CSV table of C-alpha atoms and ligand atoms in Angstrom, one decimal:
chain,number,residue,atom,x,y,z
H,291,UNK,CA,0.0,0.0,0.0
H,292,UNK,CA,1.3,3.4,-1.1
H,293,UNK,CA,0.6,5.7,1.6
H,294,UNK,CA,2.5,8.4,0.8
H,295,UNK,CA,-0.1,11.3,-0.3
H,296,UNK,CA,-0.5,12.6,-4.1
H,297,UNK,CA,-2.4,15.5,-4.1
H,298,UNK,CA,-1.8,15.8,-7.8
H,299,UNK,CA,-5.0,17.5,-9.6
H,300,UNK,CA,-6.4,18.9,-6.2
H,301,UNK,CA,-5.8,22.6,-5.2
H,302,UNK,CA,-4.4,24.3,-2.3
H,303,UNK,CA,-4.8,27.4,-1.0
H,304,UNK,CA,-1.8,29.1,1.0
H,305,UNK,CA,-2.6,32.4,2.6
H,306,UNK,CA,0.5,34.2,4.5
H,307,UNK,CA,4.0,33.7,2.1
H,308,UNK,CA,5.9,36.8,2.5
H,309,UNK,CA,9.4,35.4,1.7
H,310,UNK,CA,11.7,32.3,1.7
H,311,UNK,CA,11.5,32.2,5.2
H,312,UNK,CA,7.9,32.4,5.9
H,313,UNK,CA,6.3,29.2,7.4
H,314,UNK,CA,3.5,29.0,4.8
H,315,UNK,CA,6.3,29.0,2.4
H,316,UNK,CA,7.5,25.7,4.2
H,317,UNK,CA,3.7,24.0,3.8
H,318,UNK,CA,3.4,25.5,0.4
H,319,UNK,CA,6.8,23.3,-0.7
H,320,UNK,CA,5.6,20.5,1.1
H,321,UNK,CA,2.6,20.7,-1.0
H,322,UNK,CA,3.7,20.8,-3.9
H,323,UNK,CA,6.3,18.1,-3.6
H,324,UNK,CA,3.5,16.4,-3.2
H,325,UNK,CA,1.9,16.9,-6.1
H,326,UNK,CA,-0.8,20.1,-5.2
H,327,UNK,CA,-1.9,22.9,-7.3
H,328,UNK,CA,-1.4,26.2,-5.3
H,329,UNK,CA,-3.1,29.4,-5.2
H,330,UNK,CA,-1.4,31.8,-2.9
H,331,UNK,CA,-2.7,35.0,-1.5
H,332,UNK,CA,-0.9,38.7,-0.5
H,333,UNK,CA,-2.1,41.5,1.3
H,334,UNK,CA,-0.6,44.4,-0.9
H,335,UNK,CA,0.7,44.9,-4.3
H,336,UNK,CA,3.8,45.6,-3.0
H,337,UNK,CA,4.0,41.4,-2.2
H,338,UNK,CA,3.0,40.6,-5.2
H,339,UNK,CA,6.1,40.4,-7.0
H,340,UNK,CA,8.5,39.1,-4.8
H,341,UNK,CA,6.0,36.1,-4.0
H,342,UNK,CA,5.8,35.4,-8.0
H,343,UNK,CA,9.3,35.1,-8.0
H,344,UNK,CA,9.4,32.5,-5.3
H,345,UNK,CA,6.7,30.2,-6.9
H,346,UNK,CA,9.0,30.3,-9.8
H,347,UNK,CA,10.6,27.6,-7.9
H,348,UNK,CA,7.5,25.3,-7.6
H,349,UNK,CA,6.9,22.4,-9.8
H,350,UNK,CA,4.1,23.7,-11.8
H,351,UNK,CA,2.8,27.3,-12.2
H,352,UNK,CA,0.8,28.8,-9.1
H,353,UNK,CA,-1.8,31.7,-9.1
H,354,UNK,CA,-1.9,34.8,-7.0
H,355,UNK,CA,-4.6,36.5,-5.8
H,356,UNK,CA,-4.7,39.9,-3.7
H,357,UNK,CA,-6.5,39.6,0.0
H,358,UNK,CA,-6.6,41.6,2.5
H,359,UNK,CA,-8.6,39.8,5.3
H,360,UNK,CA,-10.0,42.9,7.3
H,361,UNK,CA,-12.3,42.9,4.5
H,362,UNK,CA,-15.3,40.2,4.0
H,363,UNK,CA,-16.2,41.7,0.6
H,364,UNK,CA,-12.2,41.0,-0.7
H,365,UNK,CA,-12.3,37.4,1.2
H,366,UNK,CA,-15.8,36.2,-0.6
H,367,UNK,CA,-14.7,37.8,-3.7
H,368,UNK,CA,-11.0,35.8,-3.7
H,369,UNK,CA,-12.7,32.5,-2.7
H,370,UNK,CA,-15.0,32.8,-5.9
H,371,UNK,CA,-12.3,33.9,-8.0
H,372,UNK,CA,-10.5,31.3,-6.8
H,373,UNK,CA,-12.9,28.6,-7.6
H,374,UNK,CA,-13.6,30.1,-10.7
H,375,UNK,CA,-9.8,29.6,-11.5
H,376,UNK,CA,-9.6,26.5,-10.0
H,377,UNK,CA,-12.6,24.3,-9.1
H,378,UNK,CA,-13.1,22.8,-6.1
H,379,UNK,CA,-10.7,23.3,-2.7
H,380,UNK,CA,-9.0,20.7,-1.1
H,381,UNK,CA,-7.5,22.9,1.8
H,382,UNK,CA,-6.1,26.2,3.0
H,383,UNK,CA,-3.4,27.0,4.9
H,384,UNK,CA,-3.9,30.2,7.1
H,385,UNK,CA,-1.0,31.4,7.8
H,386,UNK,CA,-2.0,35.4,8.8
H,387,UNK,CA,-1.0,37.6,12.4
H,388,UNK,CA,-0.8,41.4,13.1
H,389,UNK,CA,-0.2,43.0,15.7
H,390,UNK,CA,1.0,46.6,16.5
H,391,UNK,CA,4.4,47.0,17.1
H,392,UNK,CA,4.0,48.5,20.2
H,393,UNK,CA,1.6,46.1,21.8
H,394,UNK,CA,4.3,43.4,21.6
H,395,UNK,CA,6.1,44.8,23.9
H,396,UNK,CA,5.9,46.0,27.7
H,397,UNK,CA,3.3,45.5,30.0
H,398,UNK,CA,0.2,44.0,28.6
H,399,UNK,CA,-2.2,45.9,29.9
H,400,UNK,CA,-0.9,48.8,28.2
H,401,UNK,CA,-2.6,47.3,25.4
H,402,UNK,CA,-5.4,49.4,23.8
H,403,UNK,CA,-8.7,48.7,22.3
H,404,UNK,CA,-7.9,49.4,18.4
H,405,UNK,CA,-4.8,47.6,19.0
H,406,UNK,CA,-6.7,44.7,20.9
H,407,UNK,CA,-9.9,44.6,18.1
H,408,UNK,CA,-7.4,44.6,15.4
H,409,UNK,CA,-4.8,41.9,16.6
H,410,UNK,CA,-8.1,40.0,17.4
H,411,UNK,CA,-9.5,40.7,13.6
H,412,UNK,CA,-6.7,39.8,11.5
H,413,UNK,CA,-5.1,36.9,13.7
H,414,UNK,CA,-8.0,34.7,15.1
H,415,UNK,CA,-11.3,36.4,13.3
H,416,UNK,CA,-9.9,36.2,9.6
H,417,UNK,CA,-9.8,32.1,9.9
H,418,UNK,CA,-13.3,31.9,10.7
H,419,UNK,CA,-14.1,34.6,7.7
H,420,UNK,CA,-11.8,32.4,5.3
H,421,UNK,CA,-13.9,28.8,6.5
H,422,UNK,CA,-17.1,31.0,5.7
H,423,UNK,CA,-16.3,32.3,2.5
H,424,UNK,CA,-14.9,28.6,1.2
H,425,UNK,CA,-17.6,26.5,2.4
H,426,UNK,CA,-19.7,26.2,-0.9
H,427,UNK,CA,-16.3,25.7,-2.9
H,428,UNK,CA,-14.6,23.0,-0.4
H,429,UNK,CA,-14.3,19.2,-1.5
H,430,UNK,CA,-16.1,16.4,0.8
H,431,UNK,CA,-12.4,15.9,2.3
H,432,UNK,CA,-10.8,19.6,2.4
H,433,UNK,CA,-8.7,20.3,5.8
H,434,UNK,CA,-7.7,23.8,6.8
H,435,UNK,CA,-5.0,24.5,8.9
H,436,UNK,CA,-3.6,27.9,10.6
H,437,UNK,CA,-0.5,28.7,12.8
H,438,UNK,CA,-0.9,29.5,16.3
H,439,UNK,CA,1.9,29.7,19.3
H,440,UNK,CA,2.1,28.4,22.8
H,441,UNK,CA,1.4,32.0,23.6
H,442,UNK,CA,-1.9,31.5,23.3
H,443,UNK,CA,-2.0,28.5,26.4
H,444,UNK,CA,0.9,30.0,28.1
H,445,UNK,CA,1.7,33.5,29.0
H,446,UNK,CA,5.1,34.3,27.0
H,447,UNK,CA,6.9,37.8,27.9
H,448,UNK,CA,6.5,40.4,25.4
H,449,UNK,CA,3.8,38.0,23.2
H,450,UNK,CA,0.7,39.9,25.2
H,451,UNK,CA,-2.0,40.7,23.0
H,452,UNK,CA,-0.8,38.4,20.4
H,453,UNK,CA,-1.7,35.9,22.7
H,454,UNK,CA,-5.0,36.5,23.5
H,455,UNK,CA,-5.9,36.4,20.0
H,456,UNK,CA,-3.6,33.0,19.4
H,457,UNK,CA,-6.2,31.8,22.3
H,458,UNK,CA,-8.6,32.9,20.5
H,459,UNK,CA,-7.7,31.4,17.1
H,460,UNK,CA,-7.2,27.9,18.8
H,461,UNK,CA,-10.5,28.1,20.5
H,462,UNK,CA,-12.3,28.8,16.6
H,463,UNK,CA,-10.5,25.9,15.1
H,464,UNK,CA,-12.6,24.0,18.1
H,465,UNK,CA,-15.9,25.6,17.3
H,466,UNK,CA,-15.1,25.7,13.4
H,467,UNK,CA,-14.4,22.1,13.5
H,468,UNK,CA,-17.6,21.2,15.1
H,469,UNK,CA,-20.0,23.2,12.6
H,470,UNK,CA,-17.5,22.1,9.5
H,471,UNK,CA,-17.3,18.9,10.7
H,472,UNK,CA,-20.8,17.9,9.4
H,473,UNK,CA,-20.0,18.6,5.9
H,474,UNK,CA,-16.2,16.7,5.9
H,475,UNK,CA,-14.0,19.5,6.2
H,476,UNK,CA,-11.3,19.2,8.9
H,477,UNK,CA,-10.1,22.5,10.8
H,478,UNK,CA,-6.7,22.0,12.6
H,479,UNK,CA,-3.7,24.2,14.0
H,480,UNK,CA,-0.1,23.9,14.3
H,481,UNK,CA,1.2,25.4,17.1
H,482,UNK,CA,5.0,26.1,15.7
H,483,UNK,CA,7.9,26.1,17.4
H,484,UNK,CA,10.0,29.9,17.1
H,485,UNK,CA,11.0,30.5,13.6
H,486,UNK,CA,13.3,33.7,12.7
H,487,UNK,CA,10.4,35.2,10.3
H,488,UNK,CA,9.4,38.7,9.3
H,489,UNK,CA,6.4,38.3,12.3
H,490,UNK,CA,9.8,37.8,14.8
H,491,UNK,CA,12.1,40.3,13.2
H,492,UNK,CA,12.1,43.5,15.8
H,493,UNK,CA,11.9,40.7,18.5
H,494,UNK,CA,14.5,41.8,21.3
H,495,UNK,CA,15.8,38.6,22.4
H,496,UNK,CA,15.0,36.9,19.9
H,497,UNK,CA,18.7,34.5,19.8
H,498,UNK,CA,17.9,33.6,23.5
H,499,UNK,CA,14.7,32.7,22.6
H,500,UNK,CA,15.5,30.2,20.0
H,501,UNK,CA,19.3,29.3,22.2
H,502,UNK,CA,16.5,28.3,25.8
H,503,UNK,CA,14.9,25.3,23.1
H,504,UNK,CA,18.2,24.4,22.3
H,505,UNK,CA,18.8,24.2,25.9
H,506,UNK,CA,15.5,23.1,27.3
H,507,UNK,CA,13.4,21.5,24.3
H,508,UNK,CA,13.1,17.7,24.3
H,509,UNK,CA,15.0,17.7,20.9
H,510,UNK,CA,17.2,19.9,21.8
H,511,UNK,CA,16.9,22.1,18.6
H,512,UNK,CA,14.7,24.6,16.9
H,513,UNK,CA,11.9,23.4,14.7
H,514,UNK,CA,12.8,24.5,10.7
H,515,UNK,CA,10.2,25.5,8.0
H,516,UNK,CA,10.3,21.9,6.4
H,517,UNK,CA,9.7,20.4,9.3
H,518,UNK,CA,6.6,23.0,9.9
H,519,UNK,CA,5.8,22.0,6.0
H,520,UNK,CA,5.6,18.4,6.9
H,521,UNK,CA,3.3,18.1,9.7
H,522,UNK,CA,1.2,20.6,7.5
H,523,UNK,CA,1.1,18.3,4.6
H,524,UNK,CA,-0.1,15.7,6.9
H,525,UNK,CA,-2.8,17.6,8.2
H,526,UNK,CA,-3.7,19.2,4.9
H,527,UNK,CA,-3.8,15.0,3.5
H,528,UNK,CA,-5.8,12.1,4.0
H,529,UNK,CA,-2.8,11.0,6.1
H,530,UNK,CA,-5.0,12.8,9.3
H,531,UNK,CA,-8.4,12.1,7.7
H,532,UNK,CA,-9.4,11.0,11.6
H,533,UNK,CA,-8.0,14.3,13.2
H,534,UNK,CA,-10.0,17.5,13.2
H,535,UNK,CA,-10.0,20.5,16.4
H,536,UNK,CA,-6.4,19.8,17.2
H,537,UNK,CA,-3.7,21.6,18.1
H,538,UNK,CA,-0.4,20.0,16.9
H,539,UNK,CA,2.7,21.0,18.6
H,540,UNK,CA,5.7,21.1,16.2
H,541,UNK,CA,8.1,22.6,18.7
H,542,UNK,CA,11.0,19.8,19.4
H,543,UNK,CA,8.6,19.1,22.4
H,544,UNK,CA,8.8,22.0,23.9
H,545,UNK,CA,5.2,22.7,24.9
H,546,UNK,CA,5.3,19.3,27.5
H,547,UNK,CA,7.9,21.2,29.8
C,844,LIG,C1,7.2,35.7,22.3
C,844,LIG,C2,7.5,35.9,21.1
C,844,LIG,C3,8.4,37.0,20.8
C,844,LIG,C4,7.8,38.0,19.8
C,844,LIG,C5,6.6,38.8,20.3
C,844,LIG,C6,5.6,39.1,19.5
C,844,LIG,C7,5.4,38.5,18.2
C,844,LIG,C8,4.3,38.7,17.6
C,844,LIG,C9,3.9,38.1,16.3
C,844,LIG,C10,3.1,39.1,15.4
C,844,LIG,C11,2.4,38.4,14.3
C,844,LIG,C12,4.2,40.0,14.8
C,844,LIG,C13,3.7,41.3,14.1
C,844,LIG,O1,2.5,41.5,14.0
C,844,LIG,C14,4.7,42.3,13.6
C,844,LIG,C15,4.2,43.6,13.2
C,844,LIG,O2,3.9,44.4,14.3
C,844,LIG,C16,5.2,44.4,12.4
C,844,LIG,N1,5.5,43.6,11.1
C,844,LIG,C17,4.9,43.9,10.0
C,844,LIG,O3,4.1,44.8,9.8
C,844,LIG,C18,5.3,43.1,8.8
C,844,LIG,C19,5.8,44.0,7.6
C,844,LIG,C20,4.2,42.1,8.5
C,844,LIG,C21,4.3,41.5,7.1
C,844,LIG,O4,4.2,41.1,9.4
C,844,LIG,C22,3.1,40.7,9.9
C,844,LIG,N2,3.1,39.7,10.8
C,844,LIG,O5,2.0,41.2,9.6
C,844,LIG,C23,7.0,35.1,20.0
C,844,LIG,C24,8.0,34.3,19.2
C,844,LIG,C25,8.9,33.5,20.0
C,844,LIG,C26,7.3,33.5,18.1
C,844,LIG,C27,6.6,34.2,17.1
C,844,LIG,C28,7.3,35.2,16.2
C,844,LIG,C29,5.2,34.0,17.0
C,844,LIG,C30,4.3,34.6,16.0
C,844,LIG,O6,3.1,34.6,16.3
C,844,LIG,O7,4.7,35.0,14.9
């Protein structure tokens, strides 16, 4: 029995590529190795170029659609451009944060409402506004994944309000994969271990943060985008076609100490 997936002929949609280094750029290779059509999205023209010159290096051509997701009207309208493009969805990987600079840092408390609605909006509300918007377009098997942090179960310095809405996010891949549940679609998270990406560049102590897993992970390393891209194929495939409202920790074990 071959159980290694082929997703040729199905399509995938990545949300949240913003350079080599970006973690959906990791489950976008993954895909595509194995087989997947992609359709990425960007939030600004300004992405737009750089991205196409990254999915140069996929197998087979990809498409590119502009999202921004504090916007329903530009989320409905991608999704049915999308499918128009593309057919039916086999999955999506959400792979979208934001947070104001200045809420990451110091006490949390000092947080303030526009900064608390937005991180709130675009990092735990936009996944349940993506499910919506797909639901007449996904296949009887499509999974959806998105990307939280052990900041959301634990309190990590400086991650504050980013935590709250990480909380939030893993809490509406519960409730999402209830409701979705009844139609076939599987809603899961991976809860990634720290990875040097544009979200952490600004981050202070951002070496010690990575050198403590080296020190106090089970695995004694830090988790890489391939890695990330591999446990996201497996929950994007019929490899996890019994697993839906999880939260998989790919963090060298970190998350058990
Ligand atoms: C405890 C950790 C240290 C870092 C603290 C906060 C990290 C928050 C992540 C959040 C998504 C980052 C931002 O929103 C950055 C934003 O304010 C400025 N950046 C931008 O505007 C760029 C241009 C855009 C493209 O970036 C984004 N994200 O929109 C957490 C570490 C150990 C793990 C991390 C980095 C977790 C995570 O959630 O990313």
């Amino acid at each position: 029995m071959n159980i290694y997936p082929s997703l040729e002929g199905k399509t995938y949609v990545v949300m949240g590529v913003i350079n080599q280094r970006s973690i959906a750029w990791g489950i976008a290779r993954a895909l595509d190795a194995a087989g997947a059509s992609l359709a990425f999205t960007y939030v600004g023209e300004r992405f737009k170029a750089p991205l196409e010159k990254l999915g140069q290096e996929l197998s087979r051509p990809a498409s590119y659609y502009t999202c921004d997701v504090t916007s329903d009207e530009e989320i409905e309208q991608v999704f049915q451009t999308i499918h128009a493009d593309h057919g039916q969805i086999s999955g999506i990987a959400h792979s979208i944060a934001f947070a104001d600079k200045e809420a990451l840092r110091g006490e949390f408390s000092s947080v303030t409402r526009e900064q608390f609605t937005q991180a709130l909006d675009i990092s735990a509300f936009s996944l349940t506004a993506v499910v919506k918007a797909a639901k007449d377009f996904f296949t009887e098997d499509a999974s959806v994944i998105t990307l939280t942090y052990l900041g959301g179960e634990k309190m990590v310095p400086n991650y504050n309000v980013m935590g709250v809405a990480k909380a939030a996010l893993d809490a509406s891949v519960r409730y999402l994969a209830a409701e979705y549940g009844k139609q076939g679609v599987r809603v899961n998270a991976i809860s990634a271990g720290p990875v040097r990406t544009v979200s952490a560049k600004g981050v202070g102590d951002f070496n010690s943060i990575l050198e403590s897993i080296e020190e106090r992970a089970p695995l004694h390393r830090n988790v890489t985008t391939e890695q990330i891209g591999q446990s996201g194929l497996f929950l994007l495939s019929q490899m996890s076609s019994g697993v839906t409202g999880e939260i998989l920790h790919v963090d060298s074990g970190f998350h058990i100490l």
